[in-house]
Short mmCIF file of C-alpha atoms and ligand atoms in Angstrom, two decimals:
data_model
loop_
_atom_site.label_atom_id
_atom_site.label_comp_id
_atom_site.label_asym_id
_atom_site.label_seq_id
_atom_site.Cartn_x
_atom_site.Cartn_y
_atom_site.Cartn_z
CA UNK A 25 -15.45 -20.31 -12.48
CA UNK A 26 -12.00 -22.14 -12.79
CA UNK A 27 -9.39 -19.10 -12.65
CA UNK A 28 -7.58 -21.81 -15.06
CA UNK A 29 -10.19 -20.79 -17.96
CA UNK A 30 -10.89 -17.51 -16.12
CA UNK A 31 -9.63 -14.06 -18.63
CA UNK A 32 -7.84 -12.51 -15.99
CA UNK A 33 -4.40 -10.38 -16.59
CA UNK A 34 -3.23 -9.36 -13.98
CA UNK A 35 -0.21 -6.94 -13.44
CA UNK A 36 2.58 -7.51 -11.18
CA UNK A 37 4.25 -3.88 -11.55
CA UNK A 38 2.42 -0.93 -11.19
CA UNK A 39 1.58 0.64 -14.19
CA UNK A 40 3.26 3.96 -14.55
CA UNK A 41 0.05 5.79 -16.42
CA UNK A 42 -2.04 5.57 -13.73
CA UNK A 43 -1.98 8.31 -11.05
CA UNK A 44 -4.28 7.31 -8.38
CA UNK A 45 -4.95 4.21 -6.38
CA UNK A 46 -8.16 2.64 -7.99
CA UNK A 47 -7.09 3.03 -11.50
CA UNK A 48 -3.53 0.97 -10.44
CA UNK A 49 -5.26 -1.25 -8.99
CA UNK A 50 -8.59 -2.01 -11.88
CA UNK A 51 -5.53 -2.70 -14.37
CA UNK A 52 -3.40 -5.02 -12.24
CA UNK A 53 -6.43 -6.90 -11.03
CA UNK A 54 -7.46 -7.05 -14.88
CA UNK A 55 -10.58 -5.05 -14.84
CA UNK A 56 -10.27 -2.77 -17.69
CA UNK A 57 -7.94 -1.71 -20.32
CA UNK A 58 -7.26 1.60 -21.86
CA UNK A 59 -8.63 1.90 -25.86
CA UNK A 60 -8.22 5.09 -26.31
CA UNK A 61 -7.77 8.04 -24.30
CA UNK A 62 -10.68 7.86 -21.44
CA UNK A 63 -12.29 5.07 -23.26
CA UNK A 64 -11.94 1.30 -21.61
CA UNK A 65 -12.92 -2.07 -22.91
CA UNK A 66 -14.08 -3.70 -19.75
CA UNK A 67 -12.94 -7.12 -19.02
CA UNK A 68 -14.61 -9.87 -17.52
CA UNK A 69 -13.51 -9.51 -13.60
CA UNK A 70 -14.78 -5.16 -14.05
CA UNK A 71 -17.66 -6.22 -16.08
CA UNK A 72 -19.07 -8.17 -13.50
CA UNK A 73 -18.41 -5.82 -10.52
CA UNK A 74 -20.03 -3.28 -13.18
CA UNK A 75 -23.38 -5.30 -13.54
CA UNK A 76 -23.19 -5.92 -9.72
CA UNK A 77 -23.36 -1.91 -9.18
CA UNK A 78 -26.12 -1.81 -12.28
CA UNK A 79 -28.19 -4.18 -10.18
CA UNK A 80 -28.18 -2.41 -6.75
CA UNK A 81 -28.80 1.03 -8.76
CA UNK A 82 -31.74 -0.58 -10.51
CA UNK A 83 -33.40 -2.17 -7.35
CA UNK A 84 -33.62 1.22 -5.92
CA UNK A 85 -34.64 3.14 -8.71
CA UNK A 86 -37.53 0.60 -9.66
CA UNK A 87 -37.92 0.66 -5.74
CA UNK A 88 -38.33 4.19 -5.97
CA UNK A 89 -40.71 3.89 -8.82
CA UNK A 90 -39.21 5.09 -11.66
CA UNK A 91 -39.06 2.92 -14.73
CA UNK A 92 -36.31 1.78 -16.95
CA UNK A 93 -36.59 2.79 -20.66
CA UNK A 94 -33.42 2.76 -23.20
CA UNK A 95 -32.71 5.67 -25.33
CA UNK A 96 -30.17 5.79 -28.21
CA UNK A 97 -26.62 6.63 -27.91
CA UNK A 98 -26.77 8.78 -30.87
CA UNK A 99 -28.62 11.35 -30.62
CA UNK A 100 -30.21 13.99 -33.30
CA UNK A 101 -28.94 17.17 -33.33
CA UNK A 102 -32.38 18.82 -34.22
CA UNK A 103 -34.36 18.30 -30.88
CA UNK A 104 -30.75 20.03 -28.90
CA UNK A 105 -31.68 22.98 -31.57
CA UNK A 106 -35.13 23.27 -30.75
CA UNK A 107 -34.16 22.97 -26.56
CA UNK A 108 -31.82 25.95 -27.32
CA UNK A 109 -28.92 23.64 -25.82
CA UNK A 110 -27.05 22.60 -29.76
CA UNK A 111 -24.94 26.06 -29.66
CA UNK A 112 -24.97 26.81 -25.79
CA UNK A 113 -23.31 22.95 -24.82
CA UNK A 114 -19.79 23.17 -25.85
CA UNK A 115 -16.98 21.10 -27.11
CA UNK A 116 -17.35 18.50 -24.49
CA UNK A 117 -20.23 17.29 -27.16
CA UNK A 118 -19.11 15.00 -29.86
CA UNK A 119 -20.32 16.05 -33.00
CA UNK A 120 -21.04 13.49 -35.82
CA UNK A 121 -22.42 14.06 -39.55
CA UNK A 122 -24.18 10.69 -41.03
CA UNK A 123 -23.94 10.08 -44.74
CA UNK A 124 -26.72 12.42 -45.45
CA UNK A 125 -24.90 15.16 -43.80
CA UNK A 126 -27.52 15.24 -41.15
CA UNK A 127 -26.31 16.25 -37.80
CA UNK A 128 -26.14 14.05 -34.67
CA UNK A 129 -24.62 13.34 -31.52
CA UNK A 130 -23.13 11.07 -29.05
CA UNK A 131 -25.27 11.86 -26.28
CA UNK A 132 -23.57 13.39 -23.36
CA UNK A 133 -26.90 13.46 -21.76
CA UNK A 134 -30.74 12.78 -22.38
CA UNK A 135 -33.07 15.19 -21.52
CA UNK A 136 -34.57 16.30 -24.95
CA UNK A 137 -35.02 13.09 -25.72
CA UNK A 138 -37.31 11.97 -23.03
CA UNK A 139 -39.08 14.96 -23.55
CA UNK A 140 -39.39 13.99 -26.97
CA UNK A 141 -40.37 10.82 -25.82
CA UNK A 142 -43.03 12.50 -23.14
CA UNK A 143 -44.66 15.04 -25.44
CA UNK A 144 -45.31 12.08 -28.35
CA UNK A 145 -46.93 9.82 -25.69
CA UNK A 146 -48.22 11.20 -23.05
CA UNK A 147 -51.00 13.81 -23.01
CA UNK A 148 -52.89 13.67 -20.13
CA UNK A 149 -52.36 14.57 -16.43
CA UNK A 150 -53.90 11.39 -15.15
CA UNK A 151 -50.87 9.83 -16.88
CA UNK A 152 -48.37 11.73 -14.46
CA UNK A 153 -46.19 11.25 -12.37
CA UNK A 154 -43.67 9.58 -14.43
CA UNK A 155 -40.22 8.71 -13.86
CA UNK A 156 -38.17 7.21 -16.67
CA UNK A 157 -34.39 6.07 -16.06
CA UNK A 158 -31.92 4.11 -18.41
CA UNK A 159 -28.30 2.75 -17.63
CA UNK A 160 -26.46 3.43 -20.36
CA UNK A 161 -23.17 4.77 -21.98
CA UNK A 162 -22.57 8.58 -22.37
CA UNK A 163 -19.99 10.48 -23.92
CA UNK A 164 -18.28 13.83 -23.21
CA UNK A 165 -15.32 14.89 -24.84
CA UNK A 166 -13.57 16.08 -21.42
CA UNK A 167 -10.36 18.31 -22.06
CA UNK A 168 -8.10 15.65 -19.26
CA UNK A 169 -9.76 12.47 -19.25
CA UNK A 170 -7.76 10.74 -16.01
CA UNK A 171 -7.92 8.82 -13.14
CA UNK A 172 -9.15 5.87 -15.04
CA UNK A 173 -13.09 5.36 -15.23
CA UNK A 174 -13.49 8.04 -12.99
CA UNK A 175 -13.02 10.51 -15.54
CA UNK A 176 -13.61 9.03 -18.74
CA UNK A 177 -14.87 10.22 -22.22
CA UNK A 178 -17.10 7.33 -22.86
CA UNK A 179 -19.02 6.09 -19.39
CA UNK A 180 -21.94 4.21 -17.91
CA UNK A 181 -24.59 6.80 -15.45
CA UNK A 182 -27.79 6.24 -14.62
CA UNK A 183 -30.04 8.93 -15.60
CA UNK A 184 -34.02 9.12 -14.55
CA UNK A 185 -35.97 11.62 -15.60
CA UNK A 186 -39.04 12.86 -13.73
CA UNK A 187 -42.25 14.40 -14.73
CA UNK A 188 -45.18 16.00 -12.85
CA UNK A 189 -47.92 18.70 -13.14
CA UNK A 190 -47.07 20.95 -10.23
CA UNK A 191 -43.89 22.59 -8.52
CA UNK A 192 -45.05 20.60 -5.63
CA UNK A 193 -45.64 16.87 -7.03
CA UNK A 194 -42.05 17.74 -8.93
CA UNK A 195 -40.36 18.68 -5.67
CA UNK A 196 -41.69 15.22 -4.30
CA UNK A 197 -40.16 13.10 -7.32
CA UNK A 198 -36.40 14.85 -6.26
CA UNK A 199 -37.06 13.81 -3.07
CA UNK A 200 -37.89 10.52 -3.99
CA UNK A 201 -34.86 10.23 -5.63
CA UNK A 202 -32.79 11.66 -3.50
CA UNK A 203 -33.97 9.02 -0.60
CA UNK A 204 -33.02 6.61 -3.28
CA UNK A 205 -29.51 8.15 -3.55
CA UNK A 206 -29.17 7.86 -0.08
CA UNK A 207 -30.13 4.10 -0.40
CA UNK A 208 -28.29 3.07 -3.23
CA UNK A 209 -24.84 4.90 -2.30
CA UNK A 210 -25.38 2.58 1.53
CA UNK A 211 -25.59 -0.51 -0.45
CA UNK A 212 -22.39 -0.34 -2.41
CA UNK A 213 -20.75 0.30 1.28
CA UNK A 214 -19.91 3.85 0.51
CA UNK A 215 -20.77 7.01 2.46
CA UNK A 216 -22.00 9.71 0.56
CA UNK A 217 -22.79 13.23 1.60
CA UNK A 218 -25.42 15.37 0.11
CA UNK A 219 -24.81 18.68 -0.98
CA UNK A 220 -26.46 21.85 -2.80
CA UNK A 221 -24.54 22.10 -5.48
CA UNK A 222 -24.49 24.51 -9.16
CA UNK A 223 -26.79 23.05 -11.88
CA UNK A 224 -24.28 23.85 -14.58
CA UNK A 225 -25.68 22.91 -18.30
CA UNK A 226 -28.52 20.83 -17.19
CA UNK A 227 -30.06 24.37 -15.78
CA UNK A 228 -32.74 25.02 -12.57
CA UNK A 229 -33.15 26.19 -9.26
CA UNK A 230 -32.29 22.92 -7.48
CA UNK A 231 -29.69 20.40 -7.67
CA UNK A 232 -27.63 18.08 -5.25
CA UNK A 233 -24.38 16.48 -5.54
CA UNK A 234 -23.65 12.91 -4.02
CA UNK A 235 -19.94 13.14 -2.89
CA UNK A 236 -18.06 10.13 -1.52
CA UNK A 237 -15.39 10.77 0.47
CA UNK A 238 -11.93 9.81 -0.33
CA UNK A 239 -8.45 11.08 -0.38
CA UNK A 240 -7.68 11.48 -4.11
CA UNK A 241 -10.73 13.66 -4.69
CA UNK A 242 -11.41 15.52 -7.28
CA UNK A 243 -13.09 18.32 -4.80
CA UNK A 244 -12.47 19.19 -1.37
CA UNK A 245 -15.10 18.61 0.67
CA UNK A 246 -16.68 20.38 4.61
CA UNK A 247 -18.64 19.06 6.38
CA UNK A 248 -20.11 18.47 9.70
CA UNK A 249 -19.50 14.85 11.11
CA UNK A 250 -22.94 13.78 11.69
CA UNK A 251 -23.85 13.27 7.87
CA UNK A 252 -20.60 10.57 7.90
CA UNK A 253 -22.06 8.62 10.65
CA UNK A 254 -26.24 9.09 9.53
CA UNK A 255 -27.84 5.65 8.34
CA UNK A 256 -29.50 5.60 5.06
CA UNK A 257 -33.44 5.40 5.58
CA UNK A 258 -35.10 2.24 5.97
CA UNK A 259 -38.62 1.09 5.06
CA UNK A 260 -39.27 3.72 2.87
CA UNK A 261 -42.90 4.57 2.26
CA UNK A 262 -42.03 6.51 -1.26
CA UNK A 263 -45.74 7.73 -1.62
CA UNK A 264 -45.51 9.53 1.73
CA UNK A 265 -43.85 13.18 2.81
CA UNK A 266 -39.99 12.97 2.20
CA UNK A 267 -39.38 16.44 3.11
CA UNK A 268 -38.34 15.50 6.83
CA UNK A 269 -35.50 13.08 5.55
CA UNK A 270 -34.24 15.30 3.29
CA UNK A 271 -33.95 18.31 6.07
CA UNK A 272 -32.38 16.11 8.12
CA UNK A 273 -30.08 15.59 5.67
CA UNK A 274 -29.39 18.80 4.63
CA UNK A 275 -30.22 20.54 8.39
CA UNK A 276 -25.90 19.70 8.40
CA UNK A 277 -23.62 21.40 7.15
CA UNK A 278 -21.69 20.51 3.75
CA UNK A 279 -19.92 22.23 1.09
CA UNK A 280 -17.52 21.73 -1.47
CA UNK A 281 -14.72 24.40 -1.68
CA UNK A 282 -16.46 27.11 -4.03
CA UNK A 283 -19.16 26.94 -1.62
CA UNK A 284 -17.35 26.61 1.73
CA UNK A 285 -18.58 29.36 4.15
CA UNK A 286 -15.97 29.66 6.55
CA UNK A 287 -17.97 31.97 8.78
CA UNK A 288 -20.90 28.56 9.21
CA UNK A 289 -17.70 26.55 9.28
CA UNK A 290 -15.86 27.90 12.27
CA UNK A 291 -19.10 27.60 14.56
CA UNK A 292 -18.93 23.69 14.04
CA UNK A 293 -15.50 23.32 15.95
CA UNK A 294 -14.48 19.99 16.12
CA UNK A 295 -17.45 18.72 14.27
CA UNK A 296 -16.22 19.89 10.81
CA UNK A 297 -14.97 17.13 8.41
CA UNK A 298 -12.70 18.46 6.15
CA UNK A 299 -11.26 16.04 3.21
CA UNK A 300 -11.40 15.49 -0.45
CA UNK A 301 -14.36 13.43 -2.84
CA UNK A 302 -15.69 12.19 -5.28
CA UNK A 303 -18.82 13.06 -7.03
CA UNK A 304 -20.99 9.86 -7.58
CA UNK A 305 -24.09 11.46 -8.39
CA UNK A 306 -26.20 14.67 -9.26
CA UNK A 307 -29.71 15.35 -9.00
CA UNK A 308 -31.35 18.49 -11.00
CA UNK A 309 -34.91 20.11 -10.50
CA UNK A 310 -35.08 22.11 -13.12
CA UNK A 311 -39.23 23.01 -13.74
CA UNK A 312 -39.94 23.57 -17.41
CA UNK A 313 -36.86 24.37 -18.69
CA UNK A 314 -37.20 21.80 -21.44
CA UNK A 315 -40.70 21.61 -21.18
CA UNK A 316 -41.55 25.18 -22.44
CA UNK A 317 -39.36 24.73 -25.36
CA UNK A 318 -40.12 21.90 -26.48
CA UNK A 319 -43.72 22.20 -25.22
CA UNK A 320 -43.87 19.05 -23.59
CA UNK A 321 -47.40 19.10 -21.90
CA UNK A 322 -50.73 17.68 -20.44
CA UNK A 323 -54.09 18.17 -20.53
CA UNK A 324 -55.23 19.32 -16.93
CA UNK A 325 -58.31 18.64 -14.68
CA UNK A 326 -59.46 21.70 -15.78
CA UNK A 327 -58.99 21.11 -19.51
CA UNK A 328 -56.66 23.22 -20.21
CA UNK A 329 -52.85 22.46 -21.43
CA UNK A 330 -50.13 22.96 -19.07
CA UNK A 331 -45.84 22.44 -19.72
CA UNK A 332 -44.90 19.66 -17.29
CA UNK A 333 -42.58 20.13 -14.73
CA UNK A 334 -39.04 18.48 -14.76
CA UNK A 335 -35.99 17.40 -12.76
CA UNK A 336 -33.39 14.77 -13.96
CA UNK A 337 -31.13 12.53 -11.69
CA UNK A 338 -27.32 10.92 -12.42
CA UNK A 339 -25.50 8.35 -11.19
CA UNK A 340 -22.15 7.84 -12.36
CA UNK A 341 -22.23 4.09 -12.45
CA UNK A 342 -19.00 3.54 -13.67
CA UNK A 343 -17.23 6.08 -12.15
CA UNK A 344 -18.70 4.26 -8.63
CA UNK A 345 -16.12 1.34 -9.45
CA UNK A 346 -13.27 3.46 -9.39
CA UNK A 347 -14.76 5.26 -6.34
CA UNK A 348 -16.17 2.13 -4.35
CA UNK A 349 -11.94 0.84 -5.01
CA UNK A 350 -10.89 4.39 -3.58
CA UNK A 351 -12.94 3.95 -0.80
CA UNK A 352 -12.12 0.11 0.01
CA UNK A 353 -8.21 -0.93 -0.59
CA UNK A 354 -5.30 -1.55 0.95
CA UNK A 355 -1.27 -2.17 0.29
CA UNK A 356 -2.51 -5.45 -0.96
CA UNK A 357 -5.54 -5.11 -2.91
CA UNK A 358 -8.91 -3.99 -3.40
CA UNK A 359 -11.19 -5.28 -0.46
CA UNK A 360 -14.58 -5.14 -2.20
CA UNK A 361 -17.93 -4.69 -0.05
CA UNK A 362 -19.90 -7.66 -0.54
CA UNK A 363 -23.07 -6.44 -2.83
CA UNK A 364 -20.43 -5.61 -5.81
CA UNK A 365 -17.87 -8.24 -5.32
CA UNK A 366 -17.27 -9.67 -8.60
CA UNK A 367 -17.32 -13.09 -7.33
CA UNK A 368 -18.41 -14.04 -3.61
CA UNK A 369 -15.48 -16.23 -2.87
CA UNK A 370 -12.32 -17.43 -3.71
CA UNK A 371 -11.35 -21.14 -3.11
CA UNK A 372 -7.37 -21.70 -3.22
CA UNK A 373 -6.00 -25.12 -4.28
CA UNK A 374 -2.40 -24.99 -2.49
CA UNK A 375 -1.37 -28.46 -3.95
CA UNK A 376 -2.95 -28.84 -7.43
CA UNK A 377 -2.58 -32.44 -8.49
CA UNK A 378 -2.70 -33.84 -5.22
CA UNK A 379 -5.69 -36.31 -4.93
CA UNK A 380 -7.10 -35.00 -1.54
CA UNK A 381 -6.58 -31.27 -2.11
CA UNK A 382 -8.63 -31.82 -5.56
CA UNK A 383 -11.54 -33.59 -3.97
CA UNK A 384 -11.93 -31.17 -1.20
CA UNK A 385 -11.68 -28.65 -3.74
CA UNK A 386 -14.03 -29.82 -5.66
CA UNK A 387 -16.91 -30.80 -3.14
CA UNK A 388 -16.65 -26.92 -1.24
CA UNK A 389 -16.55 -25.85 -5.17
CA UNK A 390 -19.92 -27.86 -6.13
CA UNK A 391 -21.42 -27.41 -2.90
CA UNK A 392 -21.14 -23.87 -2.96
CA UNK A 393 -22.05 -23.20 -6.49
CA UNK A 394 -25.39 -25.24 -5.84
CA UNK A 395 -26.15 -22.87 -3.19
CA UNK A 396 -26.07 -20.07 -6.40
CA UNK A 397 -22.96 -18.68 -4.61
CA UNK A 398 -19.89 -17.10 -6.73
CA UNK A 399 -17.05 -18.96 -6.88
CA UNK A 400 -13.74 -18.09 -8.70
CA UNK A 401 -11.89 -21.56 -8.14
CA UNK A 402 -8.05 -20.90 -8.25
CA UNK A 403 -7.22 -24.17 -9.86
CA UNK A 404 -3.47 -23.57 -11.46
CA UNK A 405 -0.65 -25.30 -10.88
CA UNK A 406 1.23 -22.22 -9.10
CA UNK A 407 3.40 -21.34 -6.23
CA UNK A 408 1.27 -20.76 -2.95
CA UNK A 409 2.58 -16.95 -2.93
CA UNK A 410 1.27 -16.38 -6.52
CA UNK A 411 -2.37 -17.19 -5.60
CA UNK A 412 -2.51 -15.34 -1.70
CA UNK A 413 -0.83 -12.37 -3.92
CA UNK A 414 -3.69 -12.77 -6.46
CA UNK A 415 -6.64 -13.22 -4.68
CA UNK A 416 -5.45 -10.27 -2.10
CA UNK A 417 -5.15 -8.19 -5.43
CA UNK A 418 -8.19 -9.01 -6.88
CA UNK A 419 -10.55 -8.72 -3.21
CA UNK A 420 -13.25 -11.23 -2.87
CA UNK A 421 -14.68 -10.92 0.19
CA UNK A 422 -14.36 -14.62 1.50
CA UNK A 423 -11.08 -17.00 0.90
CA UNK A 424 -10.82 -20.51 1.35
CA UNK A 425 -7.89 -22.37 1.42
CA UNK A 426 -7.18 -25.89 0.57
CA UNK A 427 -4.03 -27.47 1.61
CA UNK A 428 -2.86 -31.08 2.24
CA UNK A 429 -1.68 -30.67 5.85
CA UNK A 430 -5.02 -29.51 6.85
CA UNK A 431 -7.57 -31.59 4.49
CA UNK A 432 -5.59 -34.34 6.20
CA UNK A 433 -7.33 -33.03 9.48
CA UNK A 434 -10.33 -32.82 7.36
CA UNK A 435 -10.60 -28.69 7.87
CA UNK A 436 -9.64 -25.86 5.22
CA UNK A 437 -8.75 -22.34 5.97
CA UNK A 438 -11.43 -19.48 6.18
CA UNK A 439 -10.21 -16.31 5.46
CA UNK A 440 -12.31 -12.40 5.73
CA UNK A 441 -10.63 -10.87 3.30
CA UNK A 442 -11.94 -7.20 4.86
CA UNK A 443 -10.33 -8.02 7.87
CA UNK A 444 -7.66 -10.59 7.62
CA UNK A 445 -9.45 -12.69 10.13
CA UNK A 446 -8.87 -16.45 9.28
CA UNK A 447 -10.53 -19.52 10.71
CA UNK A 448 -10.01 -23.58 10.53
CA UNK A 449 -13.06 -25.33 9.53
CA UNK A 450 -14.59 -28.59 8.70
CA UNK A 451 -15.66 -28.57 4.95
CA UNK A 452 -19.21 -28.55 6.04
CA UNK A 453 -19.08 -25.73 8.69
CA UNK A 454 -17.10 -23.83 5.49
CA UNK A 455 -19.68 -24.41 2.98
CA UNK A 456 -22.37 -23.64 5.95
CA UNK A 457 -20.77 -20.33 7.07
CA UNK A 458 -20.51 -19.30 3.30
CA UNK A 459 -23.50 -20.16 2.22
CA UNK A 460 -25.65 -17.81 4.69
CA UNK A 461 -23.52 -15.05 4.15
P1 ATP B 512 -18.18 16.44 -13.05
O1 ATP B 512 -18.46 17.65 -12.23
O2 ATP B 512 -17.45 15.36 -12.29
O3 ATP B 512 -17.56 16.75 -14.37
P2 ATP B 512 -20.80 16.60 -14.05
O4 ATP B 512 -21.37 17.47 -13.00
O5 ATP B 512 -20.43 17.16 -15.34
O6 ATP B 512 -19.57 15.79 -13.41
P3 ATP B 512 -23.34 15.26 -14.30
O7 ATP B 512 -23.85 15.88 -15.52
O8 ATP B 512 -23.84 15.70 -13.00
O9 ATP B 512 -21.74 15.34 -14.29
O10 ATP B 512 -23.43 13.67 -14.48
C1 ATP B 512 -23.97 12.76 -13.53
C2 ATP B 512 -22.89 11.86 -12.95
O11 ATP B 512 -22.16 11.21 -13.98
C3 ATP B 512 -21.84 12.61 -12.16
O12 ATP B 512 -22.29 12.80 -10.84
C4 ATP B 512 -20.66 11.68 -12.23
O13 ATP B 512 -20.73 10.70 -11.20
C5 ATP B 512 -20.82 11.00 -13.56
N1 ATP B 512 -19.87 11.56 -14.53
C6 ATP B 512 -19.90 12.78 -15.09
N2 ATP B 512 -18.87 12.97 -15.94
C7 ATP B 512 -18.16 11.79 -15.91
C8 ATP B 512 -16.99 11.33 -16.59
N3 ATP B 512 -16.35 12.12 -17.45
N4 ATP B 512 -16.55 10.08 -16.34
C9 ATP B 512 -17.20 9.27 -15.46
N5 ATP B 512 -18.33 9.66 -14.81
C10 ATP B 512 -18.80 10.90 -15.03
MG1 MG B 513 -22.48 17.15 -11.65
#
């Protein structure tokens, strides 16, 4: 992509709304602007980053088994009556009348309908398990909708929804996604801790939030050190026992605030983390809590009908942008981790215009884009300081800069944006390195 043709408005001042550091920085990099409040149109440079997180979230879920499905937005008010949830859920649900004064929703989450969708379809118990996930936009009427995406009204999760025949083939499709969590959250270069956490509106006995660690928190966060340094697992054989990853995972200590036992605390010493994050996700096992209402069931071995058992599992996909930015930033930019990076590299012309800057240009640019590598070509006719500034801002992971002093040597300048590391290399050892990375 020439950054010529490229819709990208970026900010030079900081803009006053914005209170924390990733929501500064998605508007003066030109990833989203406000519509209304806690409702963003997504531009081009955040919409890619966005499918780039959609993509690794997928992988693991399909990896995981589960199956994508899309439900509706809008929602009908009459299944939330019949799961007892219409009067309980409060005014964080927008409330719409059609024409035929029929109630409906915007769906601030999806569990009666994928129990609708369960009990119409499936019937049988050699049907189960099943695990049924869709990316897709939710809205909740929040009372402060701030920090940018990572509290919006309107906003992208992943939710899967999981249903078995027993307490103990449900318990196995948590910890399948929970592995999955751990997975996913390693990929997009963040570190996120497990922890038991309330099941608020969703309901049941069991539920885990995914908290990524970073200053501006919403929550503050304890924990013992261990989790922060833990790999996620590897080779996962989903079919077999999870139970020993997950206790290893929860064997350590971690609490948010309301939770915080100061007593378990103490005993850690110098061991305890203590600092502020961000929750990326939530899992929920919550047994027939939907099921017995709106008798979703199956025909057993034994031929009798039984409710299924259920647990449902978010990701807050586009919250993760704002929280992948929090994570990975400094005074000049956002440093993205490679697997979300809206474009792999950026290729600087220093001296548009001039004959042997162009042509290098354009053979790293040609090369590197037959190689299916992402390539935001800064080809304006601007000052040298504009474009650094820019591409700092904006945080591809890879830089390469063209300028006539040293495509007269025949070499251009390599440059890691994560570290600031640069290099001199021929074209082809450029368009080499790059294109095994
Ligand atoms: P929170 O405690 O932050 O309000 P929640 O517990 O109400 O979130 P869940 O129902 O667990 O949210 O939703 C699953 C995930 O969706 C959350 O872990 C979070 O990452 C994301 N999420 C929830 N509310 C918002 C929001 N208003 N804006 C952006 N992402 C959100
Ligand atoms: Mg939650």
């Amino acid at each position: 992509m020439r950054l010529s043709r490229f819709f990208l408005p970026t900010l030079k001042e900081t803009p006053t709304e914005a209170q924390i550091v990733s929501h500064r920085l998605m508007l003066r990099a030109g990833m989203v602007r406000q519509h209304a409040a806690g409702i963003y149109n997504w531009l081009p440079l955040g919409a890619r980053v966005l499918q780039n997180i959609i993509q690794v979230v997928r992988e693991e879920q399909d990896g995981a088994g589960a199956q994508e499905i899309i439900m509706p937005t809008i929602q009908s008010a009459d299944l939330w009556k019949e799961s007892g949830r219409y009067d309980a859920y409060g005014p964080e649900m927008l409330r719409i009348k059609d024409r035929h004064e029929r109630d409906m929703l915007y769906g601030p989450t999806h569990e009666e309908v994928v129990t609708d969708i369960f009990r119409n379809n499936i019937k049988s118990y050699r049907d189960l398990p099943k695990n049924l996930y869709q990316i897709h936009w939710k809205f909740r009427d929040e009372v402060r909708p701030r920090f940018g995406v990572m509290r919006g009204r309107e906003f992208l999760m992943k939710d899967a929804y999981s249903f078995d025949l027993d307490y103990a083939r449900s318990k196995h499709a948590y910890n399948q996604m929970f592995v999955a969590y751990l997975r996913t959250f390693a990929r997009l270069g963040l570190k996120a801790i497990p922890m038991k956490a309330d099941s608020g509106p969703i309901g049941g006995d069991l539920s885990h939030e995914f908290i990524v660690l970073a200053d501006t928190g919403e929550s503050a966060v304890f924990c013992h050190k261990a989790l922060l340094e833990k790999p996620a697992p590897d080779n996962v054989d989903y079919e077999a026992d999870l139970q020993p990853i997950i206790d290893e995972w929860t064997g350590l200590y971690a609490a948010t605030d309301e939770k915080h036992d100061a007593a378990a605390a103490e005993k850690l010493g110098a061991d305890l983390v203590s600092a502020r994050g961000i929750e990326v996700g939530h899992i929920f096992h919550f047994g027939k809590k939907y099921s017995d209402p709106m008798k979703a069931s199956v025909i057993g071995s034994d031929g009798n009908s039984t409710n299924v058992f259920m647990g449902s599992y978010g990701i807050g996909v586009s919250r993760l942008v704002g929280a992948i930015i929090e994570a990975n930033h400094d005074e000049h930019g956002i440093v993205w981790p490679d697997s979300v990076a809206p474009f792999d590299v950026g290729l600087i012309n220093l001296k548009v215009g001039d004959a042997a800057c162009d042509a290098a240009c354009k053979t790293i640019y040609d090369a590197l884009r037959l190689k299916r590598r992402d390539v935001l070509y800064d080809d304006r006719d601007d000052r040298a300081g504009v474009k650094f500034a820019d591409m700092d801002l904006i945080g591809l992971p890879w830089q390469v800069v063209v300028g006539p002093k040293a495509v007269a040597k025949g070499v251009v300048e390599l440059k890691r944006r994560a570290t600031g590391v640069k290099e001199e290399l021929s074209f082809e050892a450029a368009i080499a390195k790059l294109t095994l990375i």
